[in-house]
C-alpha cells in the first residue's frame, strides 16, 4: 500500500523540505564504512528485534530482520567497521510505511549517529522523550511520520546534532527553546506543523545554522521582531529562510541587508505583510513575497542593490502599482512573477534580453500595448508564460514566426490573440497547459493542433468562435486532463475521449448524437455537456464513475428515463438535467447520492410524487428545481429538513394538498443579507464552486426566466406557483426574514394574507395572484422597503389598500380583480368603508366616533356643573363671613 498522503499543500512542499534536510552522510568512509567481517553486538541485535515488535509490518519491510542473521546486514542498519556498534538506522519509507510506535529498546543504541524514521506512520503518538538520550546523534529525521503533541524538551540534549527535520507532522504549541543548546545545528526544519506564537527570544548561539524552515505553521508576530531575534543567534550564518504560510505581519525591515549578510533565499509568501518594498535586500538571490498586502510602486530596479545576482522575484498577489521600466539589469533572472497586482503601462521589450528567464507571470494586471517578437528575442529558456487578464494586451507576430522557446505553460486568457488561430503554437510540442479563453479567435481548428496535445493536462479554448469537428481523442492528452471547449462553434458527434479525463466542459456548442463516449472513460470529476444538440437516451453505464462531482446535461434533446446507475455517483454534488425530454419517475437509487447539493430537473416530462427522500437521504440540498414537470400528490414533510435550502422551485406541476407549516425549518432562508459574512454563508457560497466550475440555474425572477451563475449565491427563492395547493398560507413564512422571492400564485389558497408578512424584510418579489385569498391587505406589507414586484390580483381581497410609499408605487394591475379592494392606485373607497390606516393602530374595536362625542359632552357637562357649584358656594361663603363679622 502507498505511503500515507497528506494535504495537497503539504505534498507540494515535500520535495522542498527534503532538499532542506539533505545531508552528505557518507557510509563508505572512516568509522561508518560497512565491513562484512564485522558482527553486531548481541544486545543491540536484541534491541532492534524489540523495536521491530512495535510495528505493524504487513508488507514485510523488515523481513530481513531475523534472529539468525547478522544485524549489520539488515535493511536500514549500518554498523561501525571498528566497533560493530549500530551507528545508522535509516527506516525512511520508500513505498511501504511502517505503523506503530517507537520502542524504548532503541536506548541500547547509544552510538547511533543517524536516525531516519521519516514517511512512516506513528499514529499520532508523541515524539518519545528518550530520543534526547542519543548524545552522539548528528542527523535526526522524523519528517512526515504522523507525530503529534509538543516537541519534547529532552531534544535539547542532542548537542552534537547537525540536521533536525520535524516537518510535515501534527506538532503544535509554541516553538520550544530546546534548540538553543544545539550549537552545531546546520539545518532545522519545522515546516508544515501547527506551531503557534513566535520564535523564542533566546535561541542560544546557532552560529552554524544555514537553513531554517518555519513555513506553513501558525506563527503570529511582527516580522521585524522575528528577524531581530534571528539576527542575534544566526544572522551571520543563515543562508536559507522560509517563513511562508504563517500569520506574520508588519513590513520588511532594512536589517535584512545589514544583519543577514549571507542570506540568499527568503520566502515569506502568504502572510499579512504590508508596507512597501525596502530599498535593498543585500545579497539575496531569491525573494518570494506572494500573497501579502505589500503596496507602493514597483521599485526602481537600480536602487534595489540586488539586481546583478537576483534569480527569483515573486511579488504576485499583492497591491503593487506603477510600471515596469528597463529590465536589462535583471541579467540573472530566472523567475519573474508579478501576477495579480495593479501594474500598468506597456511591457518593456527589454524582457526579451533576459536570456536566463524560465518563468514570466504578469497576469491579472492592467498592461496594454502590443506584444511582438522582440519581447521574446533571447528567451530560449522560457517554459512558463502567463499574460492572462490583461485585456489591453494584443499580439502581433509574423505568420512564420518561430519562437526561441519551448513552453510548458501558456496562459493568454482575455488577451487579444485572434482572429486567426495562432500558427506559432505548432512549434510548441511539449506544453502541458494551454489557456487561451476569450482571446477573440474566430477560425477553424487546424488538424495539426490535436497532435500537440500528448502531454496536455489543461486545455482551455472556451469563449471563442472556434469551429470544426473533434477527431478521435482517445490517444491524445496527458494524465487526467481538464478540457474546456465551451462557448464555441464546435459541431458534429463526439467519437471518443481520453480514457482518464478529469473535467470535460463542452457546453454551448453544436455537438450532436449520443453520449455513449462517457462509457469508455475511466475517470471523471466534472462533465458539462449543456446547451448542445445531443439526443437519445442517457446510457446506463455510470457505475464506474463514482468520483464524479458535477454532471450538467441541461438544454439538449435527451429522452427516455433517468438512468438508475446515477445512484452509483456517490460523490455527486450537482446534477442538472433541465430542459430535455426525460420521462418516467425518478429512480430511487438517486437517494444514494447523499452529497448532492444542487438538483435541477426542470422542464422535462417526469412524473410521480415529490420524493420523500428529499430531506432524509438528501439532507444537504441547497437548490431543488422540479419546475415544469408532472409531479403530483402532497408535499412531503421531509422537505422541511432541508435546513440549508436557498432555492426551492416546484412550480408548474400538479402538486396538491396544503403547504407544510414547518417551512420555518428553512433556517438559511431566515438569514438576512447582514449574515453573508458569517461562516455559514461563506460555506454555502463555496458549495456552488467545484474545480473552478460555477453552476448556472434557470430561475423565474420578476416575471422573467433568467439563468444565474456567479450571482446565484445571492438568491433565496421559494416558488410553488401553478399547482393545486389549497388551504391557508402558513404564518410560519413570516420567520423567513431573508427570503427574497415568494411565488404562491395560481393555486387554490384560501384565508388571509399572513398579518406578519412585513417581517419578511428582504422580500423583493411577492406573487400571491390567482388564488382565493380574502380579507384585508395587512398594513405591514407596506413596510417592505425592498419590494419591487407585487401581484395580489385575482383574489377575493377587500378593504382599503394601506397607504405607504411602497403600496401606492405599484400599478393598479397588482391589485386587479379583487372586487372588494379600493383606494389608490384603485378607485377611491366609498364613505362607508373604514379608513384602515387610521383604524389599524386602535387598541380596541369598541372605541368609535360615538365614544369620542360622548367623551366631549361628558367633559362639558362636568365643567359647567363645577362652575355652578363654585358660584353658589362662593355666595354662601360671603354671606357667612358677613355674619361672623357682625357677631364679633
PDB file of N, CA, C and O in Angstrom, residues 559-622:
ATOM      1  N   UNK A 559     -33.833  11.955 -24.166  1.00  0.00           N
ATOM      2  CA  UNK A 559     -35.153  11.387 -23.905  1.00  0.00           C
ATOM      3  C   UNK A 559     -34.990  10.128 -23.071  1.00  0.00           C
ATOM      4  O   UNK A 559     -33.885   9.743 -22.698  1.00  0.00           O
ATOM      5  N   UNK A 560     -36.124   9.470 -22.808  1.00  0.00           N
ATOM      6  CA  UNK A 560     -36.083   8.253 -22.016  1.00  0.00           C
ATOM      7  C   UNK A 560     -36.042   8.536 -20.533  1.00  0.00           C
ATOM      8  O   UNK A 560     -36.282   9.654 -20.079  1.00  0.00           O
ATOM      9  N   UNK A 561     -35.730   7.513 -19.782  1.00  0.00           N
ATOM     10  CA  UNK A 561     -35.737   7.621 -18.327  1.00  0.00           C
ATOM     11  C   UNK A 561     -34.372   8.033 -17.786  1.00  0.00           C
ATOM     12  O   UNK A 561     -33.345   7.826 -18.424  1.00  0.00           O
ATOM     13  N   UNK A 562     -34.397   8.611 -16.605  1.00  0.00           N
ATOM     14  CA  UNK A 562     -33.144   8.919 -15.894  1.00  0.00           C
ATOM     15  C   UNK A 562     -32.513   7.591 -15.501  1.00  0.00           C
ATOM     16  O   UNK A 562     -33.152   6.763 -14.836  1.00  0.00           O
ATOM     17  N   UNK A 563     -31.270   7.325 -15.905  1.00  0.00           N
ATOM     18  CA  UNK A 563     -30.679   6.003 -15.684  1.00  0.00           C
ATOM     19  C   UNK A 563     -30.492   5.684 -14.204  1.00  0.00           C
ATOM     20  O   UNK A 563     -30.005   6.527 -13.435  1.00  0.00           O
ATOM     21  N   UNK A 564     -30.866   4.481 -13.774  1.00  0.00           N
ATOM     22  CA  UNK A 564     -30.697   4.079 -12.368  1.00  0.00           C
ATOM     23  C   UNK A 564     -29.244   4.093 -11.909  1.00  0.00           C
ATOM     24  O   UNK A 564     -28.982   4.290 -10.719  1.00  0.00           O
ATOM     25  N   UNK A 565     -28.296   3.906 -12.830  1.00  0.00           N
ATOM     26  CA  UNK A 565     -26.886   3.847 -12.420  1.00  0.00           C
ATOM     27  C   UNK A 565     -26.373   5.198 -11.952  1.00  0.00           C
ATOM     28  O   UNK A 565     -25.253   5.287 -11.435  1.00  0.00           O
ATOM     29  N   UNK A 566     -27.165   6.286 -12.101  1.00  0.00           N
ATOM     30  CA  UNK A 566     -26.796   7.548 -11.458  1.00  0.00           C
ATOM     31  C   UNK A 566     -26.631   7.351  -9.949  1.00  0.00           C
ATOM     32  O   UNK A 566     -25.922   8.109  -9.294  1.00  0.00           O
ATOM     33  N   UNK A 567     -27.300   6.343  -9.415  1.00  0.00           N
ATOM     34  CA  UNK A 567     -27.216   6.078  -7.981  1.00  0.00           C
ATOM     35  C   UNK A 567     -25.835   5.650  -7.528  1.00  0.00           C
ATOM     36  O   UNK A 567     -25.571   5.596  -6.319  1.00  0.00           O
ATOM     37  N   UNK A 568     -24.946   5.337  -8.475  1.00  0.00           N
ATOM     38  CA  UNK A 568     -23.575   4.977  -8.129  1.00  0.00           C
ATOM     39  C   UNK A 568     -22.653   6.196  -8.063  1.00  0.00           C
ATOM     40  O   UNK A 568     -21.463   6.046  -7.759  1.00  0.00           O
ATOM     41  N   UNK A 569     -23.194   7.345  -8.334  1.00  0.00           N
ATOM     42  CA  UNK A 569     -22.386   8.572  -8.293  1.00  0.00           C
ATOM     43  C   UNK A 569     -22.365   9.104  -6.857  1.00  0.00           C
ATOM     44  O   UNK A 569     -22.966  10.123  -6.532  1.00  0.00           O
ATOM     45  N   UNK A 570     -21.649   8.396  -6.012  1.00  0.00           N
ATOM     46  CA  UNK A 570     -21.698   8.662  -4.574  1.00  0.00           C
ATOM     47  C   UNK A 570     -21.136  10.032  -4.192  1.00  0.00           C
ATOM     48  O   UNK A 570     -21.465  10.558  -3.140  1.00  0.00           O
ATOM     49  N   UNK A 571     -20.273  10.602  -5.034  1.00  0.00           N
ATOM     50  CA  UNK A 571     -19.663  11.890  -4.716  1.00  0.00           C
ATOM     51  C   UNK A 571     -20.309  13.035  -5.494  1.00  0.00           C
ATOM     52  O   UNK A 571     -19.801  14.155  -5.479  1.00  0.00           O
ATOM     53  N   UNK A 572     -21.435  12.760  -6.139  1.00  0.00           N
ATOM     54  CA  UNK A 572     -22.084  13.777  -6.947  1.00  0.00           C
ATOM     55  C   UNK A 572     -22.616  14.908  -6.072  1.00  0.00           C
ATOM     56  O   UNK A 572     -23.317  14.675  -5.095  1.00  0.00           O
ATOM     57  N   UNK A 573     -22.265  16.140  -6.446  1.00  0.00           N
ATOM     58  CA  UNK A 573     -22.736  17.317  -5.726  1.00  0.00           C
ATOM     59  C   UNK A 573     -23.745  18.110  -6.548  1.00  0.00           C
ATOM     60  O   UNK A 573     -24.521  18.880  -5.998  1.00  0.00           O
ATOM     61  N   UNK A 574     -23.705  17.934  -7.862  1.00  0.00           N
ATOM     62  CA  UNK A 574     -24.593  18.721  -8.706  1.00  0.00           C
ATOM     63  C   UNK A 574     -25.080  17.862  -9.862  1.00  0.00           C
ATOM     64  O   UNK A 574     -24.291  17.220 -10.554  1.00  0.00           O
ATOM     65  N   UNK A 575     -26.387  17.863 -10.090  1.00  0.00           N
ATOM     66  CA  UNK A 575     -26.991  17.144 -11.206  1.00  0.00           C
ATOM     67  C   UNK A 575     -27.988  18.067 -11.893  1.00  0.00           C
ATOM     68  O   UNK A 575     -28.959  18.515 -11.290  1.00  0.00           O
ATOM     69  N   UNK A 576     -27.732  18.365 -13.171  1.00  0.00           N
ATOM     70  CA  UNK A 576     -28.604  19.232 -13.952  1.00  0.00           C
ATOM     71  C   UNK A 576     -29.062  18.506 -15.206  1.00  0.00           C
ATOM     72  O   UNK A 576     -28.241  18.149 -16.059  1.00  0.00           O
ATOM     73  N   UNK A 577     -30.366  18.295 -15.315  1.00  0.00           N
ATOM     74  CA  UNK A 577     -30.970  17.644 -16.472  1.00  0.00           C
ATOM     75  C   UNK A 577     -32.034  18.530 -17.098  1.00  0.00           C
ATOM     76  O   UNK A 577     -32.875  18.064 -17.853  1.00  0.00           O
ATOM     77  N   UNK A 578     -32.012  19.806 -16.812  1.00  0.00           N
ATOM     78  CA  UNK A 578     -33.047  20.751 -17.200  1.00  0.00           C
ATOM     79  C   UNK A 578     -33.262  20.802 -18.717  1.00  0.00           C
ATOM     80  O   UNK A 578     -32.332  20.705 -19.511  1.00  0.00           O
ATOM     81  N   UNK A 579     -34.537  21.010 -19.103  1.00  0.00           N
ATOM     82  CA  UNK A 579     -34.919  21.289 -20.483  1.00  0.00           C
ATOM     83  C   UNK A 579     -34.494  20.184 -21.447  1.00  0.00           C
ATOM     84  O   UNK A 579     -33.746  20.402 -22.403  1.00  0.00           O
ATOM     85  N   UNK A 580     -34.961  18.966 -21.173  1.00  0.00           N
ATOM     86  CA  UNK A 580     -34.814  17.831 -22.073  1.00  0.00           C
ATOM     87  C   UNK A 580     -36.181  17.160 -22.221  1.00  0.00           C
ATOM     88  O   UNK A 580     -37.207  17.814 -22.011  1.00  0.00           O
ATOM     89  N   UNK A 581     -36.192  15.905 -22.556  1.00  0.00           N
ATOM     90  CA  UNK A 581     -37.454  15.178 -22.718  1.00  0.00           C
ATOM     91  C   UNK A 581     -37.465  13.912 -21.874  1.00  0.00           C
ATOM     92  O   UNK A 581     -37.974  12.877 -22.316  1.00  0.00           O
ATOM     93  N   UNK A 582     -36.906  13.992 -20.693  1.00  0.00           N
ATOM     94  CA  UNK A 582     -36.892  12.828 -19.812  1.00  0.00           C
ATOM     95  C   UNK A 582     -38.312  12.494 -19.350  1.00  0.00           C
ATOM     96  O   UNK A 582     -39.120  13.392 -19.070  1.00  0.00           O
ATOM     97  N   UNK A 583     -38.590  11.213 -19.252  1.00  0.00           N
ATOM     98  CA  UNK A 583     -39.916  10.741 -18.849  1.00  0.00           C
ATOM     99  C   UNK A 583     -39.787   9.770 -17.688  1.00  0.00           C
ATOM    100  O   UNK A 583     -38.692   9.391 -17.272  1.00  0.00           O
ATOM    101  N   UNK A 584     -40.942   9.355 -17.156  1.00  0.00           N
ATOM    102  CA  UNK A 584     -40.963   8.371 -16.083  1.00  0.00           C
ATOM    103  C   UNK A 584     -40.656   8.971 -14.733  1.00  0.00           C
ATOM    104  O   UNK A 584     -40.549  10.192 -14.563  1.00  0.00           O
ATOM    105  N   UNK A 585     -40.539   8.091 -13.750  1.00  0.00           N
ATOM    106  CA  UNK A 585     -40.261   8.532 -12.386  1.00  0.00           C
ATOM    107  C   UNK A 585     -38.761   8.608 -12.138  1.00  0.00           C
ATOM    108  O   UNK A 585     -37.964   7.972 -12.837  1.00  0.00           O
ATOM    109  N   UNK A 586     -38.414   9.383 -11.128  1.00  0.00           N
ATOM    110  CA  UNK A 586     -37.015   9.440 -10.722  1.00  0.00           C
ATOM    111  C   UNK A 586     -36.609   8.096 -10.123  1.00  0.00           C
ATOM    112  O   UNK A 586     -37.350   7.535  -9.304  1.00  0.00           O
ATOM    113  N   UNK A 587     -35.438   7.573 -10.481  1.00  0.00           N
ATOM    114  CA  UNK A 587     -35.011   6.309  -9.883  1.00  0.00           C
ATOM    115  C   UNK A 587     -34.716   6.491  -8.397  1.00  0.00           C
ATOM    116  O   UNK A 587     -34.097   7.479  -7.984  1.00  0.00           O
ATOM    117  N   UNK A 588     -35.192   5.552  -7.599  1.00  0.00           N
ATOM    118  CA  UNK A 588     -34.967   5.639  -6.148  1.00  0.00           C
ATOM    119  C   UNK A 588     -33.491   5.563  -5.798  1.00  0.00           C
ATOM    120  O   UNK A 588     -33.088   5.976  -4.708  1.00  0.00           O
ATOM    121  N   UNK A 589     -32.679   5.048  -6.741  1.00  0.00           N
ATOM    122  CA  UNK A 589     -31.234   4.938  -6.481  1.00  0.00           C
ATOM    123  C   UNK A 589     -30.582   6.301  -6.299  1.00  0.00           C
ATOM    124  O   UNK A 589     -29.486   6.399  -5.733  1.00  0.00           O
ATOM    125  N   UNK A 590     -31.254   7.379  -6.752  1.00  0.00           N
ATOM    126  CA  UNK A 590     -30.676   8.719  -6.584  1.00  0.00           C
ATOM    127  C   UNK A 590     -30.486   9.083  -5.115  1.00  0.00           C
ATOM    128  O   UNK A 590     -29.673   9.944  -4.786  1.00  0.00           O
ATOM    129  N   UNK A 591     -31.230   8.444  -4.239  1.00  0.00           N
ATOM    130  CA  UNK A 591     -31.078   8.760  -2.819  1.00  0.00           C
ATOM    131  C   UNK A 591     -29.732   8.278  -2.277  1.00  0.00           C
ATOM    132  O   UNK A 591     -29.352   8.631  -1.156  1.00  0.00           O
ATOM    133  N   UNK A 592     -28.996   7.502  -3.077  1.00  0.00           N
ATOM    134  CA  UNK A 592     -27.639   7.119  -2.681  1.00  0.00           C
ATOM    135  C   UNK A 592     -26.645   8.257  -2.860  1.00  0.00           C
ATOM    136  O   UNK A 592     -25.533   8.202  -2.335  1.00  0.00           O
ATOM    137  N   UNK A 593     -27.031   9.270  -3.618  1.00  0.00           N
ATOM    138  CA  UNK A 593     -26.147  10.422  -3.861  1.00  0.00           C
ATOM    139  C   UNK A 593     -26.275  11.402  -2.696  1.00  0.00           C
ATOM    140  O   UNK A 593     -26.771  12.526  -2.845  1.00  0.00           O
ATOM    141  N   UNK A 594     -25.815  10.994  -1.556  1.00  0.00           N
ATOM    142  CA  UNK A 594     -26.078  11.728  -0.315  1.00  0.00           C
ATOM    143  C   UNK A 594     -25.323  13.055  -0.210  1.00  0.00           C
ATOM    144  O   UNK A 594     -25.606  13.852   0.684  1.00  0.00           O
ATOM    145  N   UNK A 595     -24.366  13.303  -1.101  1.00  0.00           N
ATOM    146  CA  UNK A 595     -23.639  14.575  -1.078  1.00  0.00           C
ATOM    147  C   UNK A 595     -24.254  15.603  -2.013  1.00  0.00           C
ATOM    148  O   UNK A 595     -23.735  16.713  -2.149  1.00  0.00           O
ATOM    149  N   UNK A 596     -25.368  15.256  -2.636  1.00  0.00           N
ATOM    150  CA  UNK A 596     -25.975  16.127  -3.638  1.00  0.00           C
ATOM    151  C   UNK A 596     -26.384  17.455  -3.021  1.00  0.00           C
ATOM    152  O   UNK A 596     -27.049  17.509  -1.990  1.00  0.00           O
ATOM    153  N   UNK A 597     -25.980  18.544  -3.684  1.00  0.00           N
ATOM    154  CA  UNK A 597     -26.304  19.892  -3.216  1.00  0.00           C
ATOM    155  C   UNK A 597     -27.242  20.624  -4.183  1.00  0.00           C
ATOM    156  O   UNK A 597     -28.069  21.416  -3.758  1.00  0.00           O
ATOM    157  N   UNK A 598     -27.072  20.352  -5.464  1.00  0.00           N
ATOM    158  CA  UNK A 598     -27.851  21.054  -6.474  1.00  0.00           C
ATOM    159  C   UNK A 598     -28.519  20.029  -7.372  1.00  0.00           C
ATOM    160  O   UNK A 598     -27.858  19.181  -7.968  1.00  0.00           O
ATOM    161  N   UNK A 599     -29.850  20.112  -7.481  1.00  0.00           N
ATOM    162  CA  UNK A 599     -30.622  19.185  -8.293  1.00  0.00           C
ATOM    163  C   UNK A 599     -31.590  19.995  -9.147  1.00  0.00           C
ATOM    164  O   UNK A 599     -32.536  20.597  -8.650  1.00  0.00           O
ATOM    165  N   UNK A 600     -31.346  20.008 -10.453  1.00  0.00           N
ATOM    166  CA  UNK A 600     -32.171  20.777 -11.377  1.00  0.00           C
ATOM    167  C   UNK A 600     -32.730  19.834 -12.432  1.00  0.00           C
ATOM    168  O   UNK A 600     -32.009  19.376 -13.319  1.00  0.00           O
ATOM    169  N   UNK A 601     -34.028  19.526 -12.327  1.00  0.00           N
ATOM    170  CA  UNK A 601     -34.698  18.605 -13.243  1.00  0.00           C
ATOM    171  C   UNK A 601     -35.815  19.302 -14.013  1.00  0.00           C
ATOM    172  O   UNK A 601     -36.664  18.639 -14.610  1.00  0.00           O
ATOM    173  N   UNK A 602     -35.841  20.617 -14.019  1.00  0.00           N
ATOM    174  CA  UNK A 602     -36.930  21.376 -14.601  1.00  0.00           C
ATOM    175  C   UNK A 602     -37.102  21.149 -16.087  1.00  0.00           C
ATOM    176  O   UNK A 602     -36.198  20.754 -16.813  1.00  0.00           O
ATOM    177  N   UNK A 603     -38.323  21.410 -16.547  1.00  0.00           N
ATOM    178  CA  UNK A 603     -38.680  21.360 -17.963  1.00  0.00           C
ATOM    179  C   UNK A 603     -38.392  20.007 -18.595  1.00  0.00           C
ATOM    180  O   UNK A 603     -37.626  19.889 -19.541  1.00  0.00           O
ATOM    181  N   UNK A 604     -38.997  18.985 -18.030  1.00  0.00           N
ATOM    182  CA  UNK A 604     -38.981  17.655 -18.607  1.00  0.00           C
ATOM    183  C   UNK A 604     -40.397  17.101 -18.547  1.00  0.00           C
ATOM    184  O   UNK A 604     -41.361  17.871 -18.402  1.00  0.00           O
ATOM    185  N   UNK A 605     -40.552  15.818 -18.678  1.00  0.00           N
ATOM    186  CA  UNK A 605     -41.858  15.181 -18.580  1.00  0.00           C
ATOM    187  C   UNK A 605     -41.841  14.114 -17.486  1.00  0.00           C
ATOM    188  O   UNK A 605     -42.459  13.065 -17.611  1.00  0.00           O
ATOM    189  N   UNK A 606     -41.108  14.421 -16.427  1.00  0.00           N
ATOM    190  CA  UNK A 606     -41.009  13.496 -15.308  1.00  0.00           C
ATOM    191  C   UNK A 606     -42.331  13.441 -14.562  1.00  0.00           C
ATOM    192  O   UNK A 606     -43.067  14.433 -14.486  1.00  0.00           O
ATOM    193  N   UNK A 607     -42.612  12.286 -13.979  1.00  0.00           N
ATOM    194  CA  UNK A 607     -43.889  12.071 -13.310  1.00  0.00           C
ATOM    195  C   UNK A 607     -43.640  11.390 -11.970  1.00  0.00           C
ATOM    196  O   UNK A 607     -42.564  10.813 -11.745  1.00  0.00           O
ATOM    197  N   UNK A 608     -44.640  11.442 -11.100  1.00  0.00           N
ATOM    198  CA  UNK A 608     -44.536  10.791  -9.803  1.00  0.00           C
ATOM    199  C   UNK A 608     -44.662  11.781  -8.673  1.00  0.00           C
ATOM    200  O   UNK A 608     -44.828  12.987  -8.871  1.00  0.00           O
ATOM    201  N   UNK A 609     -44.603  11.279  -7.463  1.00  0.00           N
ATOM    202  CA  UNK A 609     -44.662  12.135  -6.277  1.00  0.00           C
ATOM    203  C   UNK A 609     -43.298  12.774  -6.016  1.00  0.00           C
ATOM    204  O   UNK A 609     -42.264  12.221  -6.402  1.00  0.00           O
ATOM    205  N   UNK A 610     -43.328  13.919  -5.375  1.00  0.00           N
ATOM    206  CA  UNK A 610     -42.075  14.531  -4.924  1.00  0.00           C
ATOM    207  C   UNK A 610     -41.432  13.551  -3.950  1.00  0.00           C
ATOM    208  O   UNK A 610     -42.053  13.155  -2.957  1.00  0.00           O
ATOM    209  N   UNK A 611     -40.198  13.107  -4.217  1.00  0.00           N
ATOM    210  CA  UNK A 611     -39.594  12.037  -3.411  1.00  0.00           C
ATOM    211  C   UNK A 611     -39.531  12.386  -1.928  1.00  0.00           C
ATOM    212  O   UNK A 611     -39.129  13.492  -1.550  1.00  0.00           O
ATOM    213  N   UNK A 612     -39.908  11.441  -1.115  1.00  0.00           N
ATOM    214  CA  UNK A 612     -39.856  11.643   0.336  1.00  0.00           C
ATOM    215  C   UNK A 612     -38.424  11.613   0.847  1.00  0.00           C
ATOM    216  O   UNK A 612     -38.168  12.020   1.981  1.00  0.00           O
ATOM    217  N   UNK A 613     -37.493  11.125   0.007  1.00  0.00           N
ATOM    218  CA  UNK A 613     -36.101  11.101   0.459  1.00  0.00           C
ATOM    219  C   UNK A 613     -35.398  12.435   0.273  1.00  0.00           C
ATOM    220  O   UNK A 613     -34.234  12.586   0.618  1.00  0.00           O
ATOM    221  N   UNK A 614     -36.102  13.451  -0.272  1.00  0.00           N
ATOM    222  CA  UNK A 614     -35.603  14.821  -0.189  1.00  0.00           C
ATOM    223  C   UNK A 614     -35.706  15.242   1.282  1.00  0.00           C
ATOM    224  O   UNK A 614     -36.790  15.367   1.830  1.00  0.00           O
ATOM    225  N   UNK A 615     -34.599  15.463   1.906  1.00  0.00           N
ATOM    226  CA  UNK A 615     -34.617  15.873   3.307  1.00  0.00           C
ATOM    227  C   UNK A 615     -34.332  14.745   4.267  1.00  0.00           C
ATOM    228  O   UNK A 615     -34.138  14.991   5.457  1.00  0.00           O
ATOM    229  N   UNK A 616     -34.316  13.506   3.767  1.00  0.00           N
ATOM    230  CA  UNK A 616     -33.944  12.371   4.629  1.00  0.00           C
ATOM    231  C   UNK A 616     -32.604  11.813   4.171  1.00  0.00           C
ATOM    232  O   UNK A 616     -31.589  11.954   4.845  1.00  0.00           O
ATOM    233  N   UNK A 617     -32.584  11.199   2.974  1.00  0.00           N
ATOM    234  CA  UNK A 617     -31.302  10.743   2.423  1.00  0.00           C
ATOM    235  C   UNK A 617     -30.500  11.913   1.880  1.00  0.00           C
ATOM    236  O   UNK A 617     -29.286  11.988   2.055  1.00  0.00           O
ATOM    237  N   UNK A 618     -31.188  12.826   1.215  1.00  0.00           N
ATOM    238  CA  UNK A 618     -30.531  14.012   0.650  1.00  0.00           C
ATOM    239  C   UNK A 618     -30.801  15.199   1.561  1.00  0.00           C
ATOM    240  O   UNK A 618     -31.787  15.915   1.395  1.00  0.00           O
ATOM    241  N   UNK A 619     -29.948  15.382   2.532  1.00  0.00           N
ATOM    242  CA  UNK A 619     -30.183  16.423   3.554  1.00  0.00           C
ATOM    243  C   UNK A 619     -29.403  17.703   3.272  1.00  0.00           C
ATOM    244  O   UNK A 619     -29.639  18.712   3.932  1.00  0.00           O
ATOM    245  N   UNK A 620     -28.460  17.662   2.310  1.00  0.00           N
ATOM    246  CA  UNK A 620     -27.598  18.820   2.066  1.00  0.00           C
ATOM    247  C   UNK A 620     -28.040  19.636   0.864  1.00  0.00           C
ATOM    248  O   UNK A 620     -27.306  20.531   0.418  1.00  0.00           O
ATOM    249  N   UNK A 621     -29.193  19.366   0.312  1.00  0.00           N
ATOM    250  CA  UNK A 621     -29.651  20.097  -0.868  1.00  0.00           C
ATOM    251  C   UNK A 621     -29.791  21.587  -0.567  1.00  0.00           C
ATOM    252  O   UNK A 621     -30.381  21.983   0.430  1.00  0.00           O
ATOM    253  N   UNK A 622     -29.251  22.403  -1.456  1.00  0.00           N
ATOM    254  CA  UNK A 622     -29.414  23.851  -1.317  1.00  0.00           C
ATOM    255  C   UNK A 622     -30.198  24.436  -2.483  1.00  0.00           C
ATOM    256  O   UNK A 622     -30.744  25.529  -2.373  1.00  0.00           O
TER     257      UNK A 622
END
